[in-house]
């Protein structure tokens, strides 16, 4: 699924792909925002992204979609 992260006072957003469950991810984000902790994300290529919860502008979690294989008529 695709995640878009907006950071305060920054024009560009952070975009990454992850295999994490959407509900578990949303719960973890909510918990870190309330505790003002450090959010960590790991993308499908193994890269880690760290964002302080206090500097979050928004987090957009995309829908989980299965990848299609082959051609359709």
Coordinates of N, CA, C and O in Angstrom, one line a residue:
X1 N 0.8 -1.2 0.0 CA 0.0 0.0 0.0 C 0.9 1.2 0.0 O 2.0 1.2 0.5
X2 N 0.4 2.3 -0.5 CA 1.1 3.6 -0.6 C 0.8 4.4 0.6 O -0.3 4.5 1.0
X3 N 1.8 5.1 1.2 CA 1.7 6.0 2.3 C 2.3 7.3 1.9 O 3.4 7.4 1.3
X4 N 1.5 8.4 2.1 CA 2.0 9.8 1.8 C 2.1 10.5 3.1 O 1.1 10.5 3.9
X5 N 3.2 11.1 3.4 CA 3.5 11.8 4.7 C 3.8 13.3 4.4 O 4.7 13.6 3.7
X6 N 3.0 14.2 4.9 CA 3.2 15.6 4.8 C 3.9 16.1 6.1 O 3.4 15.8 7.2
X7 N 5.0 16.8 5.9 CA 5.7 17.3 7.1 C 5.5 18.8 7.1 O 5.6 19.5 6.1
X8 N 5.3 19.4 8.3 CA 5.1 20.8 8.5 C 6.3 21.6 8.0 O 7.4 21.2 8.1
X9 N 5.9 22.7 7.4 CA 6.9 23.7 6.8 C 7.8 23.1 5.7 O 8.9 23.5 5.6
X10 N 7.3 22.1 5.0 CA 8.0 21.4 3.9 C 7.0 21.3 2.8 O 5.9 20.8 3.0
X11 N 7.4 21.7 1.6 CA 6.5 21.6 0.4 C 6.4 20.2 -0.1 O 5.3 19.9 -0.6
X12 N 7.4 19.4 -0.1 CA 7.4 18.1 -0.6 C 6.9 17.1 0.4 O 7.1 17.2 1.6
X13 N 6.2 16.1 -0.1 CA 5.7 15.0 0.8 C 6.6 13.8 0.6 O 7.3 13.6 -0.4
X14 N 6.6 12.9 1.6 CA 7.3 11.7 1.6 C 6.3 10.6 1.1 O 5.2 10.5 1.7
X15 N 6.7 9.8 0.1 CA 5.9 8.8 -0.4 C 6.6 7.5 -0.4 O 7.8 7.4 -0.8
X16 N 6.0 6.4 0.2 CA 6.6 5.1 0.2 C 5.6 4.0 0.1 O 4.4 4.2 0.3
X17 N 6.1 2.8 -0.3 CA 5.2 1.6 -0.4 C 5.6 0.7 0.7 O 6.8 0.5 1.1
X18 N 4.6 0.1 1.4 CA 4.8 -0.8 2.5 C 3.9 -2.0 2.4 O 2.8 -1.9 1.8
X19 N 4.3 -3.1 3.1 CA 3.4 -4.2 3.2 C 2.7 -4.3 4.5 O 2.0 -5.3 4.7
X20 N 2.8 -3.3 5.3 CA 2.2 -3.3 6.6 C 0.7 -3.2 6.5 O 0.1 -2.6 5.6
X21 N -0.1 -3.9 7.5 CA -1.5 -3.8 7.5 C -2.0 -2.4 7.8 O -1.4 -1.7 8.7
X22 N -3.0 -1.9 7.1 CA -3.5 -0.6 7.2 C -4.0 -0.3 8.6 O -3.8 0.8 9.1
X23 N -4.8 -1.2 9.2 CA -5.3 -0.9 10.5 C -4.3 -0.9 11.6 O -4.3 0.0 12.5
X24 N -3.3 -1.7 11.5 CA -2.2 -1.7 12.5 C -1.3 -0.5 12.3 O -0.9 0.1 13.3
X25 N -1.1 -0.1 11.1 CA -0.4 1.1 10.8 C -1.1 2.4 11.4 O -0.5 3.2 12.0
X26 N -2.4 2.5 11.1 CA -3.2 3.6 11.6 C -3.1 3.7 13.2 O -3.0 4.8 13.7
X27 N -3.2 2.5 13.8 CA -3.2 2.5 15.3 C -1.8 2.9 15.8 O -1.7 3.7 16.8
X28 N -0.8 2.5 15.1 CA 0.6 2.8 15.5 C 0.8 4.3 15.3 O 1.4 5.0 16.2
X29 N 0.3 4.9 14.3 CA 0.5 6.3 14.0 C -0.2 7.1 15.1 O 0.3 8.1 15.6
X30 N -1.5 6.7 15.4 CA -2.3 7.4 16.4 C -1.6 7.4 17.7 O -1.5 8.4 18.5
X31 N -1.0 6.2 18.1 CA -0.3 6.1 19.4 C 0.9 7.0 19.5 O 1.1 7.7 20.5
X32 N 1.7 7.1 18.4 CA 2.9 7.9 18.4 C 2.6 9.4 18.4 O 3.3 10.2 19.0
X33 N 1.5 9.8 17.8 CA 1.1 11.2 17.8 C 0.7 11.6 19.2 O 1.0 12.7 19.6
X34 N -0.1 10.8 19.9 CA -0.5 11.1 21.2 C 0.7 11.2 22.2 O 0.7 12.0 23.1
X35 N 1.7 10.3 22.0 CA 2.8 10.3 22.9 C 3.9 11.2 22.4 O 5.0 11.4 23.0
X36 N 3.7 11.9 21.2 CA 4.7 12.7 20.6 C 6.1 12.0 20.4 O 7.1 12.6 20.6
X37 N 6.0 10.8 20.0 CA 7.2 10.0 19.8 C 7.7 10.1 18.4 O 7.3 10.9 17.6
X38 N 8.6 9.2 18.0 CA 9.2 9.1 16.7 C 8.6 8.0 15.9 O 8.6 6.9 16.3
X39 N 8.0 8.4 14.8 CA 7.4 7.4 13.9 C 8.4 6.8 13.0 O 9.2 7.5 12.4
X40 N 8.4 5.5 12.8 CA 9.3 4.8 11.9 C 8.5 4.0 10.9 O 7.4 3.4 11.2
X41 N 8.9 4.1 9.7 CA 8.3 3.4 8.6 C 9.3 2.6 7.9 O 10.5 3.1 7.7
X42 N 9.0 1.4 7.4 CA 9.9 0.6 6.6 C 9.2 0.3 5.3 O 8.1 -0.3 5.3
X43 N 9.9 0.7 4.2 CA 9.2 0.4 2.9 C 9.5 -1.0 2.4 O 10.2 -1.8 3.0
X44 N 9.0 -1.3 1.2 CA 9.1 -2.6 0.6 C 10.6 -3.0 0.2 O 10.9 -4.1 0.1
X45 N 11.4 -2.0 0.1 CA 12.8 -2.2 -0.3 C 13.7 -2.3 1.0 O 14.9 -2.4 0.9
X46 N 13.1 -2.2 2.2 CA 13.9 -2.2 3.4 C 14.4 -0.9 3.9 O 15.1 -0.9 5.0
X47 N 14.2 0.2 3.2 CA 14.6 1.5 3.7 C 13.7 1.9 4.9 O 12.5 1.6 4.9
X48 N 14.4 2.6 5.8 CA 13.6 3.1 7.0 C 13.5 4.6 6.9 O 14.4 5.3 6.6
X49 N 12.3 5.1 7.3 CA 12.0 6.6 7.3 C 11.6 6.9 8.8 O 10.8 6.2 9.3
X50 N 12.2 7.9 9.3 CA 11.9 8.4 10.7 C 11.3 9.8 10.6 O 11.9 10.7 10.0
X51 N 10.2 10.0 11.3 CA 9.5 11.3 11.3 C 9.1 11.6 12.7 O 8.4 10.8 13.3
X52 N 9.5 12.7 13.3 CA 9.0 13.1 14.6 C 7.5 13.4 14.5 O 7.1 14.1 13.6
X53 N 6.8 12.8 15.4 CA 5.3 13.0 15.4 C 4.9 14.4 15.5 O 3.9 14.8 14.9
X54 N 5.6 15.3 16.2 CA 5.3 16.7 16.3 C 5.4 17.5 15.0 O 4.8 18.5 14.9
X55 N 6.1 17.0 14.0 CA 6.3 17.7 12.8 C 5.4 17.2 11.7 O 5.5 17.6 10.5
X56 N 4.5 16.2 12.0 CA 3.6 15.7 11.0 C 2.5 16.7 10.6 O 1.9 17.4 11.4
X57 N 2.3 16.9 9.3 CA 1.2 17.7 8.8 C 0.0 16.8 8.5 O -1.1 17.1 8.9
X58 N 0.3 15.7 7.9 CA -0.8 14.7 7.6 C -0.1 13.3 7.2 O 1.1 13.3 6.8
X59 N -0.9 12.3 7.3 CA -0.5 11.0 6.8 C -1.7 10.4 6.0 O -2.8 10.3 6.5
X60 N -1.4 10.0 4.8 CA -2.4 9.5 3.9 C -2.1 8.0 3.7 O -1.0 7.7 3.2
X61 N -3.0 7.1 4.1 CA -2.8 5.7 3.9 C -3.7 5.2 2.7 O -4.9 5.4 2.7
X62 N -3.0 4.7 1.6 CA -3.8 4.3 0.5 C -4.4 2.9 0.7 O -4.2 2.2 1.7
X63 N -5.3 2.6 -0.2 CA -6.0 1.3 -0.1 C -5.1 0.2 -0.5 O -4.2 0.3 -1.3
X64 N -5.3 -1.0 0.2 CA -4.6 -2.1 -0.1 C -5.1 -2.7 -1.4 O -6.3 -3.0 -1.6
X65 N -4.2 -2.9 -2.4 CA -4.6 -3.5 -3.7 C -3.7 -4.6 -4.1 O -2.5 -4.5 -3.9
X66 N -4.3 -5.6 -4.6 CA -3.5 -6.8 -5.1 C -2.9 -6.4 -6.5 O -3.6 -5.8 -7.3
X67 N -1.7 -6.8 -6.7 CA -1.1 -6.5 -8.0 C -1.7 -7.5 -9.0 O -1.8 -8.7 -8.8
X68 N -2.0 -7.0 -10.2 CA -2.5 -7.9 -11.3 C -1.3 -8.4 -12.1 O -0.3 -7.8 -12.2
X69 N -1.6 -9.6 -12.6 CA -0.6 -10.3 -13.4 C -1.2 -10.6 -14.7 O -2.4 -11.2 -14.7
X70 N -0.6 -10.4 -15.8 CA -1.1 -10.7 -17.1 C -1.8 -9.6 -17.8 O -1.8 -8.5 -17.4
X71 N -2.5 -10.0 -18.9 CA -3.2 -9.0 -19.7 C -4.7 -9.2 -19.6 O -5.2 -10.3 -19.4
X72 N -5.5 -8.2 -19.6 CA -6.9 -8.3 -19.6 C -7.5 -7.8 -20.9 O -7.0 -6.9 -21.5
X73 N -8.6 -8.4 -21.3 CA -9.2 -8.1 -22.6 C -10.3 -7.1 -22.4 O -10.9 -6.9 -21.4

